[in-house]
Short mmCIF file of C-alpha atoms in Angstrom, two decimals:
data_model
loop_
_atom_site.label_atom_id
_atom_site.label_comp_id
_atom_site.label_asym_id
_atom_site.label_seq_id
_atom_site.Cartn_x
_atom_site.Cartn_y
_atom_site.Cartn_z
CA MET A 274 -11.69 17.75 57.78
CA ARG A 275 -8.33 19.48 57.82
CA ARG A 276 -8.29 19.41 61.66
CA ILE A 277 -9.11 15.68 61.73
CA ALA A 278 -6.34 14.95 59.23
CA LEU A 279 -3.81 16.91 61.24
CA LEU A 280 -4.84 15.12 64.44
CA LEU A 281 -4.46 11.74 62.81
CA LEU A 282 -1.01 12.66 61.54
CA THR A 283 0.01 13.77 65.03
CA VAL A 284 -1.23 10.55 66.62
CA LEU A 285 0.49 8.44 64.01
CA ALA A 286 3.76 10.31 64.59
CA LEU A 287 3.85 9.75 68.41
CA PRO A 288 4.97 6.07 68.38
CA GLY A 289 7.96 7.03 66.28
CA CYS A 290 8.97 9.74 68.77
CA GLN A 291 8.62 7.32 71.64
CA ASP A 292 10.83 4.75 69.90
CA ASP A 293 13.46 7.42 69.33
CA ALA A 294 13.35 8.35 73.04
CA LYS A 295 13.95 4.72 74.08
CA ALA A 296 17.24 4.46 72.18
CA PRO A 297 19.24 6.36 74.82
CA GLY A 298 17.52 4.35 77.51
CA THR A 299 18.70 1.16 75.89
CA ASP A 300 22.34 2.39 75.86
CA THR A 301 22.12 3.32 79.56
CA ALA A 302 20.79 -0.10 80.42
CA GLN A 303 23.76 -1.70 78.64
CA ALA A 304 26.20 0.58 80.52
CA SER A 305 24.70 -0.41 83.86
CA THR A 306 25.61 -4.02 83.19
CA ASP A 307 29.38 -3.14 83.23
CA PRO A 308 31.40 -4.49 86.24
CA ASP A 309 30.56 -2.76 89.49
CA ASP A 310 33.05 -1.16 91.88
CA ALA A 311 31.45 -2.17 95.14
CA ASP A 312 34.05 -0.63 97.43
CA GLY A 313 34.42 2.58 95.43
CA ASP A 314 38.18 2.37 95.14
CA GLY A 315 38.18 2.98 91.40
CA PHE A 316 38.78 -0.62 90.38
CA PRO A 317 36.03 -3.00 89.14
CA TRP A 318 35.76 -6.44 90.62
CA GLN A 319 37.54 -8.02 87.65
CA SER A 320 40.81 -6.29 88.56
CA ASP A 321 40.17 -5.76 92.27
CA CYS A 322 41.22 -8.81 94.31
CA ASP A 323 38.92 -7.70 97.16
CA ASP A 324 36.09 -5.48 95.94
CA ALA A 325 34.75 -5.25 99.48
CA ASP A 326 37.82 -3.46 100.83
CA PRO A 327 38.69 -0.02 99.41
CA PHE A 328 42.24 -0.34 100.75
CA VAL A 329 42.90 -3.41 98.63
CA ASN A 330 43.43 -2.75 94.91
CA PRO A 331 46.24 -2.79 92.33
CA ASN A 332 47.38 0.69 93.34
CA ALA A 333 47.34 0.12 97.09
CA ALA A 334 50.53 0.10 99.17
CA GLU A 335 51.61 -3.27 100.51
CA VAL A 336 51.80 -3.51 104.29
CA CYS A 337 52.79 -6.29 106.67
CA ASP A 338 49.30 -7.49 107.58
CA GLY A 339 48.90 -10.90 105.97
CA VAL A 340 46.83 -9.43 103.11
CA ASP A 341 47.64 -9.06 99.41
CA ASN A 342 47.05 -5.32 99.51
CA ASP A 343 48.24 -4.52 95.98
CA CYS A 344 46.62 -7.53 94.26
CA ASP A 345 49.89 -8.87 92.83
CA GLY A 346 49.34 -12.38 94.10
CA GLU A 347 51.88 -12.08 96.92
CA VAL A 348 51.44 -11.32 100.61
CA ASP A 349 53.73 -9.21 102.82
CA GLU A 350 56.53 -8.74 100.30
CA GLY A 351 59.85 -7.19 101.20
CA ASP A 352 58.79 -3.87 99.68
CA ALA A 353 55.96 -3.41 102.19
CA VAL A 354 55.97 0.13 103.51
CA ASP A 355 56.39 -1.06 107.10
CA ALA A 356 58.86 -3.88 106.39
CA ALA A 357 61.84 -4.12 108.76
CA THR A 358 65.51 -4.18 107.75
CA PHE A 359 67.64 -7.18 108.69
CA TYR A 360 71.27 -7.96 107.87
CA ALA A 361 72.91 -11.12 106.58
CA ASP A 362 74.97 -13.00 109.19
CA ALA A 363 76.96 -15.39 107.01
CA ASP A 364 79.34 -16.57 109.74
CA GLY A 365 76.63 -17.02 112.36
CA ASP A 366 78.34 -15.00 115.07
CA GLY A 367 75.25 -12.93 115.82
CA PHE A 368 76.48 -9.79 114.07
CA GLY A 369 75.29 -8.78 110.62
CA ASP A 370 76.97 -7.35 107.55
CA GLU A 371 75.85 -3.73 107.16
CA ALA A 372 76.58 -4.00 103.44
CA ALA A 373 74.03 -6.83 103.07
CA PRO A 374 70.63 -5.49 104.20
CA VAL A 375 67.43 -7.48 103.72
CA THR A 376 63.96 -5.94 104.05
CA ALA A 377 61.15 -8.24 105.10
CA CYS A 378 58.00 -8.44 107.21
CA GLU A 379 59.36 -11.48 109.07
CA GLN A 380 63.03 -12.00 109.97
CA PRO A 381 64.59 -14.34 107.38
CA THR A 382 66.78 -17.25 108.43
CA GLY A 383 70.46 -16.33 108.49
CA THR A 384 69.89 -12.66 109.32
CA VAL A 385 70.06 -10.47 112.42
CA THR A 386 68.52 -7.15 113.37
CA GLY A 387 71.77 -5.21 113.63
CA GLU A 388 70.88 -3.87 117.07
CA ALA A 389 74.02 -5.44 118.57
CA GLY A 390 76.31 -3.74 116.06
CA PHE A 391 77.77 -4.71 112.71
CA ASP A 392 80.38 -7.26 111.74
CA CYS A 393 83.59 -6.05 110.11
CA ASP A 394 84.32 -9.51 108.69
CA ASP A 395 81.22 -11.63 108.12
CA GLY A 396 83.36 -14.50 106.92
CA ASP A 397 85.09 -15.08 110.27
CA ALA A 398 82.98 -15.97 113.33
CA ALA A 399 85.86 -15.01 115.65
CA VAL A 400 85.77 -11.42 114.42
CA HIS A 401 82.93 -9.25 115.67
CA PRO A 402 82.20 -6.39 118.10
CA GLY A 403 83.21 -7.38 121.63
CA ALA A 404 85.54 -10.19 120.55
CA ASP A 405 88.92 -10.63 122.26
CA GLU A 406 91.73 -8.77 120.54
CA TYR A 407 94.93 -10.63 119.64
CA CYS A 408 98.27 -9.64 118.16
CA ASN A 409 97.51 -11.05 114.73
CA GLY A 410 97.18 -8.07 112.41
CA ILE A 411 93.37 -8.36 112.49
CA ASP A 412 90.79 -5.99 113.96
CA ASP A 413 89.25 -8.81 116.01
CA ASP A 414 86.79 -6.63 117.94
CA CYS A 415 85.74 -4.41 115.01
CA ASP A 416 86.64 -1.16 116.75
CA GLY A 417 88.62 0.17 113.81
CA THR A 418 92.03 -0.50 115.39
CA THR A 419 94.32 -3.48 114.93
CA ASP A 420 96.52 -5.09 117.60
CA GLU A 421 95.70 -2.73 120.42
CA ASP A 422 97.59 -2.61 123.70
CA ASP A 423 94.83 -4.59 125.42
CA ALA A 424 95.32 -7.64 123.18
CA LEU A 425 95.25 -10.81 125.24
CA ASP A 426 98.69 -11.87 124.05
CA ALA A 427 100.30 -8.43 124.14
CA ASP A 428 103.81 -8.23 125.64
CA THR A 429 104.87 -5.97 128.50
CA PHE A 430 107.61 -3.45 127.92
CA TYR A 431 109.01 -0.77 130.22
CA ALA A 432 109.75 2.88 129.61
CA ASP A 433 113.44 3.72 129.23
CA ALA A 434 113.36 7.46 129.68
CA ASP A 435 117.11 7.93 130.02
CA GLY A 436 117.97 5.66 127.11
CA ASP A 437 120.43 3.49 129.02
CA GLY A 438 118.84 0.25 127.83
CA PHE A 439 117.16 -0.53 131.12
CA GLY A 440 113.46 0.03 131.82
CA ASP A 441 111.51 1.47 134.72
CA GLU A 442 109.46 -1.19 136.51
CA ALA A 443 107.00 1.49 137.56
CA ALA A 444 106.27 2.39 133.92
CA PRO A 445 105.03 -0.74 132.14
CA VAL A 446 103.68 -0.57 128.59
CA SER A 447 101.56 -3.34 127.03
CA ALA A 448 101.87 -3.66 123.28
CA CYS A 449 101.96 -6.18 120.45
CA GLU A 450 105.19 -4.66 119.17
CA GLN A 451 107.95 -2.98 121.18
CA PRO A 452 107.24 0.77 121.30
CA SER A 453 109.93 3.36 120.71
CA GLY A 454 111.50 4.41 123.99
CA ALA A 455 110.71 1.15 125.75
CA VAL A 456 112.67 -2.00 126.56
CA SER A 457 111.73 -5.50 127.60
CA ASN A 458 113.47 -5.42 131.00
CA ALA A 459 112.60 -3.51 134.18
CA ARG A 460 116.00 -3.33 135.82
CA ASP A 461 116.67 0.41 136.05
CA CYS A 462 116.59 1.89 139.57
CA ASP A 463 116.77 5.48 138.31
CA ASP A 464 115.32 6.02 134.87
CA GLY A 465 116.14 9.70 134.99
CA ASP A 466 119.92 9.16 135.04
CA ALA A 467 121.61 7.37 132.16
CA THR A 468 124.71 6.69 134.31
CA VAL A 469 122.65 4.63 136.75
CA TYR A 470 121.79 1.10 135.66
CA PRO A 471 122.75 -2.48 136.54
CA ASP A 472 126.53 -3.09 136.26
CA ALA A 473 127.28 0.59 135.68
CA PRO A 474 130.52 2.06 137.16
CA GLU A 475 129.65 2.79 140.77
CA LEU A 476 130.14 6.19 142.43
CA CYS A 477 130.61 5.76 146.19
CA ASP A 478 131.56 8.82 148.24
CA GLY A 479 133.56 10.25 145.38
CA ARG A 480 135.32 7.01 144.54
CA VAL A 481 134.82 5.18 141.28
CA LEU A 482 134.98 1.40 141.23
CA VAL A 483 136.42 0.50 137.86
CA GLU A 484 137.66 -2.51 136.02
CA VAL A 485 141.40 -2.23 135.58
CA VAL A 486 142.73 -3.16 132.16
CA GLY A 487 146.31 -4.48 132.09
CA GLY A 488 146.76 -4.15 135.83
CA ALA A 489 146.98 -0.35 136.00
CA VAL A 490 144.97 2.81 135.57
CA ALA A 491 147.02 5.66 134.17
CA GLY A 492 150.13 4.16 135.79
CA LEU A 493 148.55 3.87 139.22
CA GLY A 494 148.75 0.08 139.36
CA GLY A 495 146.01 -1.41 141.45
CA GLY A 496 144.72 1.88 142.84
CA GLY A 497 145.49 5.42 143.84
CA VAL A 498 144.35 8.87 142.90
CA HIS A 499 143.69 9.84 139.32
CA GLY A 500 142.50 13.29 138.34
CA GLY A 501 141.56 14.12 141.89
CA VAL A 502 139.26 11.11 142.12
CA GLY A 503 139.95 8.04 144.21
CA VAL A 504 140.26 4.96 142.03
CA VAL A 505 139.92 1.46 143.31
CA ALA A 506 140.57 -1.54 141.08
CA VAL A 507 137.82 -4.11 141.38
CA GLY A 508 138.72 -6.34 138.49
CA VAL A 509 141.68 -7.20 136.38
CA VAL A 510 141.79 -8.05 132.72
CA GLY A 511 145.09 -9.31 131.27
CA GLY A 512 147.26 -8.45 134.32
CA VAL A 513 147.52 -8.27 138.09
CA ALA A 514 145.94 -5.75 140.39
#
């Protein structure tokens, strides 16, 4: 009788054990109904804007491919890892402002690539690399120098090596402003001798042609010998020769 009683107690206790064992199974079944991550990128479909592509999720890097890679609702933003850099060209001269870069997947209107060089004044279409230089106090061609000698309206001067005020035709100098040691005329026939220039006293075989003041040179009248040098009067001022 004791064995039968024990057996009945054991049988009666089994359903309770089975019910207890099902409790964890019920929790697991509830967990399996949570959102799935079909592409295995760590984001469920509720937050993943393309749960079929593991490279598309909120933590993905944006690239220029026409896809919203990072699920922010925008496509091919300027912060895409492969976006290009363009530069604003406010004056429309084809040269951009290096200080105004713009990153984008597609070139925006009003920008340039910068491959042709950069503008040093993006507010003046006449100023850019390769522009003609003028004598205007502006670096027209953006080479870092203002009013260079090759300016289209530069003047021509001539070296005056001997300082007699007359330049050497064979030594021209182009400049926007007259350089030191240069003059605007090219009338010197010997720029190495300051006594040789147009209208200078002429030495001719030891004789000096001079202008006689008052009709006499050291009491010689219209000519003669003075200091061992032959003197010939060629002009008279205030007297007769």
